[in-house]
């Protein structure tokens, strides 16, 4: 008979220890099952009645990811590039509106300085902002006077109110009336801005001002390179509502949206301003989304019921 007082052999558990380990295993299995069920659960997250343009872009590009943001919002780390973008937009606005340039302190800017490298970062920001200004001055838009800058717009699509702010609107006199061009500045390195943003701004401006949609064009100006991109066949109201309701909108593109020939001058380098659309712009447009660019782009370079499914990480 084994001696009850004898030490257990190496690697073997006494009955009491074995029972404890078995209890731990059961607890771990139960926790793993709960986690698996939570990850597999699909919850319906109501889409807010009012969306920013950036939220609409995220919803269209990644409904599941947007649902997770709504279900469990997380603070976004500050982006130094967003600070530069904010300052660039303020500079453009003051340039054309003849307003004094606002003196924004570090604490008022996205990604404000809060570490020992603040001085070096501020110097880098100043240099990059200067490069952006020089690059903008080489573009044709620097020599044109905008009809509006930082123009707020609002439109209702599929029962949702979409709000945004247009960087600049240019007006020209045409034989059949005024023709408007919506322009959005992009200061990042990436040239992957989502044309859906321009489509929303274009439709909102047309309906807000009462002009035909055909009299409104839209373009991205990639400030650093001077490249002007005018997406063609941008979606109209029906297509935008289809996108918002979960469709692709691909079969409802507006007819005849060829756009104008582009122009632009090269120049500029450095980092972009983050936290915004597509290329990471942070001027009130929010985080970037995927590239929705279609084949029909003109480039120029002289140099209730809508819900989103939450597919994972469901919380209690």
PDB file of C-alpha atoms in Angstrom:
ATOM      1  CA  UNK A   1       0.000   0.000   0.000  1.00  0.00           C
ATOM      2  CA  UNK A   2       1.248   3.552  -0.730  1.00  0.00           C
ATOM      3  CA  UNK A   3       2.351   5.579   2.228  1.00  0.00           C
ATOM      4  CA  UNK A   4      -0.172   8.479   2.690  1.00  0.00           C
ATOM      5  CA  UNK A   5       2.567  10.590   4.226  1.00  0.00           C
ATOM      6  CA  UNK A   6       4.975  10.047   1.353  1.00  0.00           C
ATOM      7  CA  UNK A   7       5.857  12.983  -0.972  1.00  0.00           C
ATOM      8  CA  UNK A   8       4.166  12.741  -4.421  1.00  0.00           C
ATOM      9  CA  UNK A   9       6.370  11.815  -7.312  1.00  0.00           C
ATOM     10  CA  UNK A  10       7.734  14.675  -9.364  1.00  0.00           C
ATOM     11  CA  UNK A  11       5.124  15.981 -11.834  1.00  0.00           C
ATOM     12  CA  UNK A  12       2.189  14.300 -10.103  1.00  0.00           C
ATOM     13  CA  UNK A  13      -0.572  16.036  -8.129  1.00  0.00           C
ATOM     14  CA  UNK A  14      -2.119  14.910  -4.933  1.00  0.00           C
ATOM     15  CA  UNK A  15      -5.915  14.440  -5.119  1.00  0.00           C
ATOM     16  CA  UNK A  16      -6.674  17.820  -3.522  1.00  0.00           C
ATOM     17  CA  UNK A  17      -4.411  19.638  -5.993  1.00  0.00           C
ATOM     18  CA  UNK A  18      -5.910  17.726  -8.889  1.00  0.00           C
ATOM     19  CA  UNK A  19      -9.404  18.792  -7.852  1.00  0.00           C
ATOM     20  CA  UNK A  20      -8.283  22.422  -7.640  1.00  0.00           C
ATOM     21  CA  UNK A  21      -6.678  22.311 -11.091  1.00  0.00           C
ATOM     22  CA  UNK A  22      -9.782  20.676 -12.549  1.00  0.00           C
ATOM     23  CA  UNK A  23     -11.890  23.495 -11.080  1.00  0.00           C
ATOM     24  CA  UNK A  24      -9.612  26.066 -12.679  1.00  0.00           C
ATOM     25  CA  UNK A  25      -9.916  24.299 -16.034  1.00  0.00           C
ATOM     26  CA  UNK A  26     -13.704  24.397 -15.819  1.00  0.00           C
ATOM     27  CA  UNK A  27     -13.650  28.099 -14.977  1.00  0.00           C
ATOM     28  CA  UNK A  28     -11.306  28.858 -17.875  1.00  0.00           C
ATOM     29  CA  UNK A  29     -13.464  26.862 -20.289  1.00  0.00           C
ATOM     30  CA  UNK A  30     -16.549  28.766 -19.133  1.00  0.00           C
ATOM     31  CA  UNK A  31     -14.819  32.133 -19.550  1.00  0.00           C
ATOM     32  CA  UNK A  32     -13.525  31.166 -22.986  1.00  0.00           C
ATOM     33  CA  UNK A  33     -17.034  30.168 -24.016  1.00  0.00           C
ATOM     34  CA  UNK A  34     -18.473  33.469 -22.835  1.00  0.00           C
ATOM     35  CA  UNK A  35     -15.808  35.396 -24.721  1.00  0.00           C
ATOM     36  CA  UNK A  36     -16.418  33.370 -27.871  1.00  0.00           C
ATOM     37  CA  UNK A  37     -20.163  33.921 -27.697  1.00  0.00           C
ATOM     38  CA  UNK A  38     -19.639  37.635 -27.110  1.00  0.00           C
ATOM     39  CA  UNK A  39     -17.377  37.908 -30.147  1.00  0.00           C
ATOM     40  CA  UNK A  40     -19.787  35.958 -32.311  1.00  0.00           C
ATOM     41  CA  UNK A  41     -22.819  37.930 -31.204  1.00  0.00           C
ATOM     42  CA  UNK A  42     -24.306  40.342 -33.704  1.00  0.00           C
ATOM     43  CA  UNK A  43     -25.894  43.361 -32.140  1.00  0.00           C
ATOM     44  CA  UNK A  44     -27.862  46.017 -33.930  1.00  0.00           C
ATOM     45  CA  UNK A  45     -26.572  49.485 -33.180  1.00  0.00           C
ATOM     46  CA  UNK A  46     -28.908  52.352 -34.098  1.00  0.00           C
ATOM     47  CA  UNK A  47     -27.329  54.882 -36.441  1.00  0.00           C
ATOM     48  CA  UNK A  48     -27.621  58.445 -35.081  1.00  0.00           C
ATOM     49  CA  UNK A  49     -30.140  60.751 -36.708  1.00  0.00           C
ATOM     50  CA  UNK A  50     -27.419  63.339 -37.279  1.00  0.00           C
ATOM     51  CA  UNK A  51     -24.069  62.418 -38.799  1.00  0.00           C
ATOM     52  CA  UNK A  52     -20.996  64.367 -39.737  1.00  0.00           C
ATOM     53  CA  UNK A  53     -19.640  63.835 -43.220  1.00  0.00           C
ATOM     54  CA  UNK A  54     -16.747  61.859 -41.780  1.00  0.00           C
ATOM     55  CA  UNK A  55     -19.158  59.566 -39.931  1.00  0.00           C
ATOM     56  CA  UNK A  56     -21.041  58.966 -43.167  1.00  0.00           C
ATOM     57  CA  UNK A  57     -17.777  58.023 -44.874  1.00  0.00           C
ATOM     58  CA  UNK A  58     -16.917  55.558 -42.110  1.00  0.00           C
ATOM     59  CA  UNK A  59     -20.403  54.050 -42.233  1.00  0.00           C
ATOM     60  CA  UNK A  60     -20.158  53.558 -46.001  1.00  0.00           C
ATOM     61  CA  UNK A  61     -16.617  52.152 -45.900  1.00  0.00           C
ATOM     62  CA  UNK A  62     -16.900  49.890 -42.841  1.00  0.00           C
ATOM     63  CA  UNK A  63     -20.383  49.453 -41.324  1.00  0.00           C
ATOM     64  CA  UNK A  64     -19.155  46.907 -38.774  1.00  0.00           C
ATOM     65  CA  UNK A  65     -16.290  49.093 -37.627  1.00  0.00           C
ATOM     66  CA  UNK A  66     -18.565  52.115 -37.433  1.00  0.00           C
ATOM     67  CA  UNK A  67     -21.039  50.103 -35.349  1.00  0.00           C
ATOM     68  CA  UNK A  68     -18.288  49.124 -32.935  1.00  0.00           C
ATOM     69  CA  UNK A  69     -17.306  52.785 -32.584  1.00  0.00           C
ATOM     70  CA  UNK A  70     -20.908  53.651 -31.729  1.00  0.00           C
ATOM     71  CA  UNK A  71     -21.328  50.739 -29.343  1.00  0.00           C
ATOM     72  CA  UNK A  72     -18.069  51.330 -27.547  1.00  0.00           C
ATOM     73  CA  UNK A  73     -16.550  54.722 -28.379  1.00  0.00           C
ATOM     74  CA  UNK A  74     -12.850  54.938 -27.673  1.00  0.00           C
ATOM     75  CA  UNK A  75     -10.773  58.111 -27.388  1.00  0.00           C
ATOM     76  CA  UNK A  76      -8.479  58.640 -30.339  1.00  0.00           C
ATOM     77  CA  UNK A  77      -4.834  59.441 -29.714  1.00  0.00           C
ATOM     78  CA  UNK A  78      -3.905  62.985 -30.739  1.00  0.00           C
ATOM     79  CA  UNK A  79      -2.340  63.260 -34.165  1.00  0.00           C
ATOM     80  CA  UNK A  80       0.364  65.891 -34.680  1.00  0.00           C
ATOM     81  CA  UNK A  81      -0.608  66.003 -38.354  1.00  0.00           C
ATOM     82  CA  UNK A  82      -4.122  67.095 -37.386  1.00  0.00           C
ATOM     83  CA  UNK A  83      -2.624  70.125 -35.682  1.00  0.00           C
ATOM     84  CA  UNK A  84      -0.853  71.173 -38.856  1.00  0.00           C
ATOM     85  CA  UNK A  85      -4.014  70.663 -40.886  1.00  0.00           C
ATOM     86  CA  UNK A  86      -6.033  72.818 -38.529  1.00  0.00           C
ATOM     87  CA  UNK A  87      -3.485  75.601 -38.756  1.00  0.00           C
ATOM     88  CA  UNK A  88      -3.305  75.371 -42.545  1.00  0.00           C
ATOM     89  CA  UNK A  89      -7.067  75.686 -42.900  1.00  0.00           C
ATOM     90  CA  UNK A  90      -7.080  78.634 -40.511  1.00  0.00           C
ATOM     91  CA  UNK A  91      -4.358  80.271 -42.593  1.00  0.00           C
ATOM     92  CA  UNK A  92      -6.269  79.809 -45.864  1.00  0.00           C
ATOM     93  CA  UNK A  93      -9.436  81.186 -44.305  1.00  0.00           C
ATOM     94  CA  UNK A  94      -7.668  84.258 -42.930  1.00  0.00           C
ATOM     95  CA  UNK A  95      -5.916  84.807 -46.262  1.00  0.00           C
ATOM     96  CA  UNK A  96      -9.125  85.033 -48.267  1.00  0.00           C
ATOM     97  CA  UNK A  97     -11.457  86.480 -45.670  1.00  0.00           C
ATOM     98  CA  UNK A  98      -8.913  89.131 -44.633  1.00  0.00           C
ATOM     99  CA  UNK A  99      -9.330  88.040 -41.054  1.00  0.00           C
ATOM    100  CA  UNK A 100      -6.587  88.118 -38.438  1.00  0.00           C
ATOM    101  CA  UNK A 101      -4.960  84.722 -38.171  1.00  0.00           C
ATOM    102  CA  UNK A 102      -6.180  83.146 -34.917  1.00  0.00           C
ATOM    103  CA  UNK A 103      -3.477  82.656 -32.330  1.00  0.00           C
ATOM    104  CA  UNK A 104      -4.055  79.035 -31.366  1.00  0.00           C
ATOM    105  CA  UNK A 105      -2.177  77.802 -28.351  1.00  0.00           C
ATOM    106  CA  UNK A 106      -0.858  74.235 -28.212  1.00  0.00           C
ATOM    107  CA  UNK A 107      -3.673  73.230 -25.873  1.00  0.00           C
ATOM    108  CA  UNK A 108      -6.250  74.360 -28.451  1.00  0.00           C
ATOM    109  CA  UNK A 109      -4.906  72.230 -31.280  1.00  0.00           C
ATOM    110  CA  UNK A 110      -5.433  68.531 -31.962  1.00  0.00           C
ATOM    111  CA  UNK A 111      -2.448  66.587 -30.685  1.00  0.00           C
ATOM    112  CA  UNK A 112      -1.322  69.401 -28.412  1.00  0.00           C
ATOM    113  CA  UNK A 113       2.200  69.331 -27.023  1.00  0.00           C
ATOM    114  CA  UNK A 114       2.464  67.522 -23.722  1.00  0.00           C
ATOM    115  CA  UNK A 115       5.912  65.981 -23.574  1.00  0.00           C
ATOM    116  CA  UNK A 116       9.591  66.870 -23.480  1.00  0.00           C
ATOM    117  CA  UNK A 117       9.798  66.868 -27.266  1.00  0.00           C
ATOM    118  CA  UNK A 118       7.306  69.715 -27.565  1.00  0.00           C
ATOM    119  CA  UNK A 119       9.864  72.296 -28.674  1.00  0.00           C
ATOM    120  CA  UNK A 120      11.257  70.092 -31.427  1.00  0.00           C
ATOM    121  CA  UNK A 121       7.781  69.137 -32.594  1.00  0.00           C
ATOM    122  CA  UNK A 122       6.734  72.774 -32.712  1.00  0.00           C
ATOM    123  CA  UNK A 123       9.726  73.617 -34.895  1.00  0.00           C
ATOM    124  CA  UNK A 124       8.861  70.731 -37.226  1.00  0.00           C
ATOM    125  CA  UNK A 125       5.261  71.926 -37.376  1.00  0.00           C
ATOM    126  CA  UNK A 126       6.327  75.456 -38.288  1.00  0.00           C
ATOM    127  CA  UNK A 127       8.558  74.199 -41.076  1.00  0.00           C
ATOM    128  CA  UNK A 128       5.869  71.918 -42.421  1.00  0.00           C
ATOM    129  CA  UNK A 129       3.245  74.650 -42.276  1.00  0.00           C
ATOM    130  CA  UNK A 130       5.586  76.974 -44.171  1.00  0.00           C
ATOM    131  CA  UNK A 131       6.068  74.278 -46.827  1.00  0.00           C
ATOM    132  CA  UNK A 132       2.301  73.887 -47.139  1.00  0.00           C
ATOM    133  CA  UNK A 133       1.839  77.629 -47.590  1.00  0.00           C
ATOM    134  CA  UNK A 134       4.514  77.762 -50.283  1.00  0.00           C
ATOM    135  CA  UNK A 135       2.966  74.773 -52.042  1.00  0.00           C
ATOM    136  CA  UNK A 136      -0.493  76.325 -51.952  1.00  0.00           C
ATOM    137  CA  UNK A 137       0.844  79.569 -53.399  1.00  0.00           C
ATOM    138  CA  UNK A 138       1.987  77.589 -56.451  1.00  0.00           C
ATOM    139  CA  UNK A 139      -1.499  76.245 -57.150  1.00  0.00           C
ATOM    140  CA  UNK A 140      -4.026  78.056 -59.363  1.00  0.00           C
ATOM    141  CA  UNK A 141      -6.422  78.344 -56.432  1.00  0.00           C
ATOM    142  CA  UNK A 142      -4.061  80.759 -54.724  1.00  0.00           C
ATOM    143  CA  UNK A 143      -4.671  83.232 -57.549  1.00  0.00           C
ATOM    144  CA  UNK A 144      -8.448  82.900 -57.470  1.00  0.00           C
ATOM    145  CA  UNK A 145     -10.803  84.502 -54.985  1.00  0.00           C
ATOM    146  CA  UNK A 146     -13.212  81.990 -53.488  1.00  0.00           C
ATOM    147  CA  UNK A 147     -16.906  82.751 -53.286  1.00  0.00           C
ATOM    148  CA  UNK A 148     -17.009  81.122 -49.838  1.00  0.00           C
ATOM    149  CA  UNK A 149     -14.494  79.564 -47.472  1.00  0.00           C
ATOM    150  CA  UNK A 150     -15.287  77.191 -44.624  1.00  0.00           C
ATOM    151  CA  UNK A 151     -18.905  77.079 -45.762  1.00  0.00           C
ATOM    152  CA  UNK A 152     -21.174  75.004 -43.490  1.00  0.00           C
ATOM    153  CA  UNK A 153     -23.639  72.713 -45.261  1.00  0.00           C
ATOM    154  CA  UNK A 154     -26.414  70.422 -44.132  1.00  0.00           C
ATOM    155  CA  UNK A 155     -28.463  67.881 -46.048  1.00  0.00           C
ATOM    156  CA  UNK A 156     -30.963  65.161 -45.176  1.00  0.00           C
ATOM    157  CA  UNK A 157     -30.291  61.769 -46.754  1.00  0.00           C
ATOM    158  CA  UNK A 158     -32.368  58.667 -46.057  1.00  0.00           C
ATOM    159  CA  UNK A 159     -33.808  60.264 -42.951  1.00  0.00           C
ATOM    160  CA  UNK A 160     -30.404  61.243 -41.592  1.00  0.00           C
ATOM    161  CA  UNK A 161     -29.111  64.798 -41.271  1.00  0.00           C
ATOM    162  CA  UNK A 162     -25.578  65.056 -42.676  1.00  0.00           C
ATOM    163  CA  UNK A 163     -23.496  68.065 -41.696  1.00  0.00           C
ATOM    164  CA  UNK A 164     -20.172  69.204 -43.019  1.00  0.00           C
ATOM    165  CA  UNK A 165     -18.003  72.169 -43.894  1.00  0.00           C
ATOM    166  CA  UNK A 166     -16.713  72.925 -47.378  1.00  0.00           C
ATOM    167  CA  UNK A 167     -13.154  74.227 -47.476  1.00  0.00           C
ATOM    168  CA  UNK A 168     -13.750  76.548 -50.432  1.00  0.00           C
ATOM    169  CA  UNK A 169     -16.363  77.312 -53.075  1.00  0.00           C
ATOM    170  CA  UNK A 170     -15.378  79.077 -56.303  1.00  0.00           C
ATOM    171  CA  UNK A 171     -17.927  80.741 -58.573  1.00  0.00           C
ATOM    172  CA  UNK A 172     -17.712  81.518 -62.263  1.00  0.00           C
ATOM    173  CA  UNK A 173     -20.208  83.175 -64.564  1.00  0.00           C
ATOM    174  CA  UNK A 174     -21.425  80.801 -67.243  1.00  0.00           C
ATOM    175  CA  UNK A 175     -23.693  81.348 -70.266  1.00  0.00           C
ATOM    176  CA  UNK A 176     -26.550  79.654 -68.422  1.00  0.00           C
ATOM    177  CA  UNK A 177     -25.883  81.106 -64.992  1.00  0.00           C
ATOM    178  CA  UNK A 178     -23.418  80.674 -62.178  1.00  0.00           C
ATOM    179  CA  UNK A 179     -21.192  77.597 -62.072  1.00  0.00           C
ATOM    180  CA  UNK A 180     -19.709  76.552 -58.735  1.00  0.00           C
ATOM    181  CA  UNK A 181     -16.688  74.451 -57.878  1.00  0.00           C
ATOM    182  CA  UNK A 182     -16.414  72.752 -54.484  1.00  0.00           C
ATOM    183  CA  UNK A 183     -12.784  72.307 -53.402  1.00  0.00           C
ATOM    184  CA  UNK A 184     -11.448  70.317 -50.480  1.00  0.00           C
ATOM    185  CA  UNK A 185      -7.835  70.849 -49.423  1.00  0.00           C
ATOM    186  CA  UNK A 186      -5.832  67.688 -48.741  1.00  0.00           C
ATOM    187  CA  UNK A 187      -2.479  68.211 -47.065  1.00  0.00           C
ATOM    188  CA  UNK A 188      -1.446  64.617 -46.415  1.00  0.00           C
ATOM    189  CA  UNK A 189       0.947  62.525 -48.448  1.00  0.00           C
ATOM    190  CA  UNK A 190      -1.700  59.990 -49.421  1.00  0.00           C
ATOM    191  CA  UNK A 191      -3.814  60.634 -52.502  1.00  0.00           C
ATOM    192  CA  UNK A 192      -6.647  58.324 -51.469  1.00  0.00           C
ATOM    193  CA  UNK A 193      -9.410  60.702 -50.400  1.00  0.00           C
ATOM    194  CA  UNK A 194     -12.932  59.342 -50.722  1.00  0.00           C
ATOM    195  CA  UNK A 195     -14.954  60.972 -53.548  1.00  0.00           C
ATOM    196  CA  UNK A 196     -18.106  60.284 -51.533  1.00  0.00           C
ATOM    197  CA  UNK A 197     -17.161  63.300 -49.428  1.00  0.00           C
ATOM    198  CA  UNK A 198     -17.237  65.579 -52.471  1.00  0.00           C
ATOM    199  CA  UNK A 199     -20.496  64.033 -53.669  1.00  0.00           C
ATOM    200  CA  UNK A 200     -22.185  64.911 -50.377  1.00  0.00           C
ATOM    201  CA  UNK A 201     -20.797  68.457 -50.392  1.00  0.00           C
ATOM    202  CA  UNK A 202     -21.765  68.953 -54.026  1.00  0.00           C
ATOM    203  CA  UNK A 203     -25.352  67.829 -53.522  1.00  0.00           C
ATOM    204  CA  UNK A 204     -25.688  69.797 -50.294  1.00  0.00           C
ATOM    205  CA  UNK A 205     -24.413  72.987 -51.924  1.00  0.00           C
ATOM    206  CA  UNK A 206     -26.699  72.585 -54.939  1.00  0.00           C
ATOM    207  CA  UNK A 207     -29.795  72.026 -52.824  1.00  0.00           C
ATOM    208  CA  UNK A 208     -28.851  74.661 -50.265  1.00  0.00           C
ATOM    209  CA  UNK A 209     -28.341  77.355 -52.906  1.00  0.00           C
ATOM    210  CA  UNK A 210     -31.038  76.217 -55.324  1.00  0.00           C
ATOM    211  CA  UNK A 211     -28.755  75.703 -58.314  1.00  0.00           C
ATOM    212  CA  UNK A 212     -28.868  72.663 -60.625  1.00  0.00           C
ATOM    213  CA  UNK A 213     -26.577  69.829 -59.600  1.00  0.00           C
ATOM    214  CA  UNK A 214     -25.075  69.953 -63.082  1.00  0.00           C
ATOM    215  CA  UNK A 215     -23.853  73.481 -62.302  1.00  0.00           C
ATOM    216  CA  UNK A 216     -21.709  72.272 -59.390  1.00  0.00           C
ATOM    217  CA  UNK A 217     -18.375  70.506 -59.826  1.00  0.00           C
ATOM    218  CA  UNK A 218     -16.058  69.280 -57.105  1.00  0.00           C
ATOM    219  CA  UNK A 219     -12.350  68.634 -56.695  1.00  0.00           C
ATOM    220  CA  UNK A 220      -9.678  67.596 -54.253  1.00  0.00           C
ATOM    221  CA  UNK A 221      -6.545  69.735 -54.174  1.00  0.00           C
ATOM    222  CA  UNK A 222      -3.587  67.744 -52.883  1.00  0.00           C
ATOM    223  CA  UNK A 223      -1.702  70.763 -51.651  1.00  0.00           C
ATOM    224  CA  UNK A 224       1.778  69.274 -51.412  1.00  0.00           C
ATOM    225  CA  UNK A 225       1.934  68.086 -55.015  1.00  0.00           C
ATOM    226  CA  UNK A 226      -0.441  70.636 -56.507  1.00  0.00           C
ATOM    227  CA  UNK A 227      -2.460  67.818 -58.058  1.00  0.00           C
ATOM    228  CA  UNK A 228      -6.138  68.513 -58.683  1.00  0.00           C
ATOM    229  CA  UNK A 229      -8.449  65.500 -58.809  1.00  0.00           C
ATOM    230  CA  UNK A 230     -12.007  65.855 -60.071  1.00  0.00           C
ATOM    231  CA  UNK A 231     -13.920  62.602 -59.629  1.00  0.00           C
ATOM    232  CA  UNK A 232     -16.336  61.792 -62.420  1.00  0.00           C
ATOM    233  CA  UNK A 233     -19.780  60.224 -62.200  1.00  0.00           C
ATOM    234  CA  UNK A 234     -20.284  61.185 -58.603  1.00  0.00           C
ATOM    235  CA  UNK A 235     -23.421  59.711 -57.019  1.00  0.00           C
ATOM    236  CA  UNK A 236     -26.588  61.769 -56.996  1.00  0.00           C
ATOM    237  CA  UNK A 237     -29.169  61.908 -54.204  1.00  0.00           C
ATOM    238  CA  UNK A 238     -30.669  58.498 -54.926  1.00  0.00           C
ATOM    239  CA  UNK A 239     -27.272  56.838 -55.056  1.00  0.00           C
ATOM    240  CA  UNK A 240     -26.111  58.541 -51.862  1.00  0.00           C
ATOM    241  CA  UNK A 241     -29.235  57.393 -50.041  1.00  0.00           C
ATOM    242  CA  UNK A 242     -28.679  53.887 -51.367  1.00  0.00           C
ATOM    243  CA  UNK A 243     -25.155  53.949 -49.939  1.00  0.00           C
ATOM    244  CA  UNK A 244     -26.431  55.204 -46.601  1.00  0.00           C
ATOM    245  CA  UNK A 245     -29.029  52.425 -46.493  1.00  0.00           C
ATOM    246  CA  UNK A 246     -26.386  49.793 -47.086  1.00  0.00           C
ATOM    247  CA  UNK A 247     -26.273  49.489 -50.880  1.00  0.00           C
ATOM    248  CA  UNK A 248     -23.373  50.173 -53.187  1.00  0.00           C
ATOM    249  CA  UNK A 249     -24.990  52.958 -55.178  1.00  0.00           C
ATOM    250  CA  UNK A 250     -23.001  51.768 -58.189  1.00  0.00           C
ATOM    251  CA  UNK A 251     -26.047  51.448 -60.425  1.00  0.00           C
ATOM    252  CA  UNK A 252     -27.283  54.946 -59.734  1.00  0.00           C
ATOM    253  CA  UNK A 253     -24.372  57.130 -60.706  1.00  0.00           C
ATOM    254  CA  UNK A 254     -25.317  60.479 -62.097  1.00  0.00           C
ATOM    255  CA  UNK A 255     -25.282  60.672 -65.861  1.00  0.00           C
ATOM    256  CA  UNK A 256     -22.870  62.994 -67.541  1.00  0.00           C
ATOM    257  CA  UNK A 257     -20.694  63.816 -64.547  1.00  0.00           C
ATOM    258  CA  UNK A 258     -17.561  64.287 -66.564  1.00  0.00           C
ATOM    259  CA  UNK A 259     -16.238  67.302 -64.730  1.00  0.00           C
ATOM    260  CA  UNK A 260     -13.869  69.912 -66.054  1.00  0.00           C
ATOM    261  CA  UNK A 261     -10.306  69.477 -67.115  1.00  0.00           C
ATOM    262  CA  UNK A 262      -7.946  69.879 -64.222  1.00  0.00           C
ATOM    263  CA  UNK A 263      -5.099  72.177 -63.577  1.00  0.00           C
ATOM    264  CA  UNK A 264      -2.533  72.515 -60.866  1.00  0.00           C
ATOM    265  CA  UNK A 265       1.084  73.103 -60.081  1.00  0.00           C
ATOM    266  CA  UNK A 266       3.539  70.931 -58.248  1.00  0.00           C
ATOM    267  CA  UNK A 267       5.284  71.713 -55.047  1.00  0.00           C
ATOM    268  CA  UNK A 268       5.474  70.926 -51.401  1.00  0.00           C
ATOM    269  CA  UNK A 269       6.479  67.975 -49.323  1.00  0.00           C
ATOM    270  CA  UNK A 270       6.395  66.834 -45.734  1.00  0.00           C
ATOM    271  CA  UNK A 271       3.805  65.269 -43.529  1.00  0.00           C
ATOM    272  CA  UNK A 272       0.038  65.571 -43.789  1.00  0.00           C
ATOM    273  CA  UNK A 273      -2.574  66.663 -41.335  1.00  0.00           C
ATOM    274  CA  UNK A 274      -4.192  63.639 -39.791  1.00  0.00           C
ATOM    275  CA  UNK A 275      -7.463  62.519 -38.330  1.00  0.00           C
ATOM    276  CA  UNK A 276      -9.548  63.236 -41.434  1.00  0.00           C
ATOM    277  CA  UNK A 277     -10.811  61.826 -44.662  1.00  0.00           C
ATOM    278  CA  UNK A 278      -8.913  59.381 -46.717  1.00  0.00           C
ATOM    279  CA  UNK A 279      -5.508  60.963 -46.453  1.00  0.00           C
ATOM    280  CA  UNK A 280      -5.890  61.718 -42.784  1.00  0.00           C
ATOM    281  CA  UNK A 281      -7.037  65.291 -42.868  1.00  0.00           C
ATOM    282  CA  UNK A 282      -8.137  66.493 -39.480  1.00  0.00           C
ATOM    283  CA  UNK A 283     -10.025  69.644 -40.278  1.00  0.00           C
ATOM    284  CA  UNK A 284     -13.410  68.755 -38.928  1.00  0.00           C
ATOM    285  CA  UNK A 285     -13.808  65.750 -41.218  1.00  0.00           C
ATOM    286  CA  UNK A 286     -12.770  62.961 -38.933  1.00  0.00           C
ATOM    287  CA  UNK A 287     -10.692  59.838 -39.429  1.00  0.00           C
ATOM    288  CA  UNK A 288      -9.911  58.473 -42.833  1.00  0.00           C
ATOM    289  CA  UNK A 289     -11.708  55.760 -44.701  1.00  0.00           C
ATOM    290  CA  UNK A 290     -10.918  53.506 -47.568  1.00  0.00           C
ATOM    291  CA  UNK A 291     -10.423  54.709 -51.099  1.00  0.00           C
ATOM    292  CA  UNK A 292     -13.728  54.875 -52.988  1.00  0.00           C
ATOM    293  CA  UNK A 293     -12.086  56.268 -56.096  1.00  0.00           C
ATOM    294  CA  UNK A 294     -13.546  54.902 -59.304  1.00  0.00           C
ATOM    295  CA  UNK A 295     -12.169  54.719 -62.785  1.00  0.00           C
ATOM    296  CA  UNK A 296     -13.684  58.029 -63.790  1.00  0.00           C
ATOM    297  CA  UNK A 297     -11.335  60.525 -62.189  1.00  0.00           C
ATOM    298  CA  UNK A 298      -9.768  63.501 -63.818  1.00  0.00           C
ATOM    299  CA  UNK A 299      -6.336  64.373 -62.540  1.00  0.00           C
ATOM    300  CA  UNK A 300      -4.276  67.401 -63.305  1.00  0.00           C
ATOM    301  CA  UNK A 301      -0.698  68.008 -62.370  1.00  0.00           C
ATOM    302  CA  UNK A 302       1.430  70.512 -64.148  1.00  0.00           C
ATOM    303  CA  UNK A 303       4.224  69.597 -62.154  1.00  0.00           C
ATOM    304  CA  UNK A 304     -35.032  55.526 -38.731  1.00  0.00           C
ATOM    305  CA  UNK A 305     -34.542  51.985 -39.266  1.00  0.00           C
ATOM    306  CA  UNK A 306     -31.025  52.085 -40.571  1.00  0.00           C
ATOM    307  CA  UNK A 307     -28.833  50.001 -38.323  1.00  0.00           C
ATOM    308  CA  UNK A 308     -25.297  48.715 -38.431  1.00  0.00           C
ATOM    309  CA  UNK A 309     -24.355  45.250 -37.257  1.00  0.00           C
ATOM    310  CA  UNK A 310     -21.715  45.027 -34.566  1.00  0.00           C
ATOM    311  CA  UNK A 311     -19.802  41.911 -35.432  1.00  0.00           C
ATOM    312  CA  UNK A 312     -17.423  41.633 -32.525  1.00  0.00           C
ATOM    313  CA  UNK A 313     -16.052  42.667 -29.162  1.00  0.00           C
ATOM    314  CA  UNK A 314     -19.517  43.119 -27.766  1.00  0.00           C
ATOM    315  CA  UNK A 315     -19.482  44.420 -24.262  1.00  0.00           C
ATOM    316  CA  UNK A 316     -21.924  43.841 -21.457  1.00  0.00           C
TER     317      UNK A 316
END
